[in-house]
């Protein structure tokens, strides 16, 4: 079995070839690199969504890795929800120049030290991200072939590429995604990963996320916190 965590890093563009300097410097350089050449970032999510993404994770998410980024965002949202805080307004969002994302504590139930960090569940997170990317129905056979060309150009091959191709070609099995998330922390991470993949600017995408949240049994206010936390962590790549 291939390393799902490495593939997840590539999905979120956290492996940026040829970039040095501080975390903050790398974040800024990665944004510019994504503008100039999206494939150079290794961000497979961008390949899945074409030019629709337009946004990436700000700041130190580029350094801590894909799983830690998803877990950190989910943990932050869950912690704020449990504390009874109001979801952050867009004006409260941290800027790309002030990255605040941290990996979750080891005992939190989120991230690499938890069941959510297993290779099997990371595969589920990637499946959920691909399902979200397909939610608006724009990926037909021709688009799928183009996506696979981009993915191979991003140096993904073998079992990992075959896994992505199967997920793209198969109908979304939301029952299997939901069943794979057996703890509340996993359910939060699964929704966070899905929301991180897309900006729900169509009815189909918004409807898919609402359906997923309902099937996962996430409280409305918790979903609001995840939405606000993910939005606050994103930075515009292009206008």
GROMACS .gro file of N, CA and C in nm, residues 4 8 67 70 114-127 177-183 185-191:
model
   96
    4UNK      N    1  -0.039   0.707   0.216
    4UNK     CA    2  -0.153   0.798   0.197
    4UNK      C    3  -0.123   0.937   0.250
    8UNK      N    4  -0.170   1.288   0.059
    8UNK     CA    5  -0.250   1.397   0.113
    8UNK      C    6  -0.171   1.527   0.116
   67UNK      N    7  -0.215   1.620   0.664
   67UNK     CA    8  -0.297   1.563   0.771
   67UNK      C    9  -0.298   1.656   0.892
   70UNK      N   10  -0.532   1.955   0.820
   70UNK     CA   11  -0.674   1.920   0.834
   70UNK      C   12  -0.709   1.901   0.981
  114UNK      N   13  -0.377   0.989   1.648
  114UNK     CA   14  -0.511   0.937   1.675
  114UNK      C   15  -0.550   0.833   1.570
  115UNK      N   16  -0.668   0.766   1.589
  115UNK     CA   17  -0.715   0.677   1.482
  115UNK      C   18  -0.731   0.748   1.349
  116UNK      N   19  -0.756   0.879   1.353
  116UNK     CA   20  -0.769   0.956   1.229
  116UNK      C   21  -0.638   0.966   1.154
  117UNK      N   22  -0.527   0.928   1.219
  117UNK     CA   23  -0.397   0.935   1.154
  117UNK      C   24  -0.355   0.805   1.086
  118UNK      N   25  -0.440   0.703   1.089
  118UNK     CA   26  -0.404   0.577   1.025
  118UNK      C   27  -0.402   0.592   0.874
  119UNK      N   28  -0.322   0.509   0.808
  119UNK     CA   29  -0.315   0.516   0.662
  119UNK      C   30  -0.452   0.494   0.601
  120UNK      N   31  -0.531   0.403   0.660
  120UNK     CA   32  -0.663   0.372   0.606
  120UNK      C   33  -0.756   0.493   0.614
  121UNK      N   34  -0.752   0.565   0.726
  121UNK     CA   35  -0.843   0.679   0.736
  121UNK      C   36  -0.795   0.795   0.651
  122UNK      N   37  -0.666   0.810   0.635
  122UNK     CA   38  -0.616   0.916   0.546
  122UNK      C   39  -0.664   0.890   0.403
  123UNK      N   40  -0.670   0.764   0.363
  123UNK     CA   41  -0.728   0.730   0.232
  123UNK      C   42  -0.874   0.775   0.225
  124UNK      N   43  -0.946   0.758   0.334
  124UNK     CA   44  -1.085   0.803   0.339
  124UNK      C   45  -1.093   0.954   0.322
  125UNK      N   46  -1.002   1.027   0.387
  125UNK     CA   47  -1.000   1.173   0.372
  125UNK      C   48  -0.977   1.212   0.226
  126UNK      N   49  -0.884   1.142   0.159
  126UNK     CA   50  -0.858   1.173   0.019
  126UNK      C   51  -0.981   1.140  -0.066
  127UNK      N   52  -1.046   1.027  -0.037
  127UNK     CA   53  -1.169   0.993  -0.109
  127UNK      C   54  -1.275   1.101  -0.089
  177UNK      N   55  -1.817   0.666   0.312
  177UNK     CA   56  -1.742   0.774   0.375
  177UNK      C   57  -1.789   0.795   0.518
  178UNK      N   58  -1.919   0.802   0.536
  178UNK     CA   59  -1.975   0.826   0.669
  178UNK      C   60  -1.943   0.710   0.763
  179UNK      N   61  -1.955   0.588   0.713
  179UNK     CA   62  -1.930   0.470   0.797
  179UNK      C   63  -1.786   0.462   0.842
  180UNK      N   64  -1.694   0.516   0.761
  180UNK     CA   65  -1.552   0.508   0.794
  180UNK      C   66  -1.512   0.602   0.906
  181UNK      N   67  -1.593   0.703   0.931
  181UNK     CA   68  -1.565   0.799   1.038
  181UNK      C   69  -1.637   0.753   1.164
  182UNK      N   70  -1.564   0.684   1.252
  182UNK     CA   71  -1.626   0.618   1.366
  182UNK      C   72  -1.620   0.700   1.495
  183UNK      N   73  -1.543   0.808   1.497
  183UNK     CA   74  -1.538   0.895   1.614
  183UNK      C   75  -1.582   1.035   1.573
  185UNK      N   76  -1.423   1.305   1.627
  185UNK     CA   77  -1.306   1.374   1.571
  185UNK      C   78  -1.287   1.337   1.424
  186UNK      N   79  -1.304   1.210   1.390
  186UNK     CA   80  -1.292   1.169   1.251
  186UNK      C   81  -1.400   1.233   1.165
  187UNK      N   82  -1.521   1.243   1.219
  187UNK     CA   83  -1.630   1.306   1.143
  187UNK      C   84  -1.598   1.454   1.117
  188UNK      N   85  -1.542   1.521   1.217
  188UNK     CA   86  -1.503   1.661   1.199
  188UNK      C   87  -1.394   1.671   1.092
  189UNK      N   88  -1.295   1.583   1.098
  189UNK     CA   89  -1.186   1.588   1.000
  189UNK      C   90  -1.236   1.559   0.860
  190UNK      N   91  -1.329   1.466   0.847
  190UNK     CA   92  -1.379   1.431   0.714
  190UNK      C   93  -1.452   1.550   0.652
  191UNK      N   94  -1.534   1.617   0.732
  191UNK     CA   95  -1.604   1.735   0.679
  191UNK      C   96  -1.504   1.848   0.651
   0.00000   0.00000   0.00000
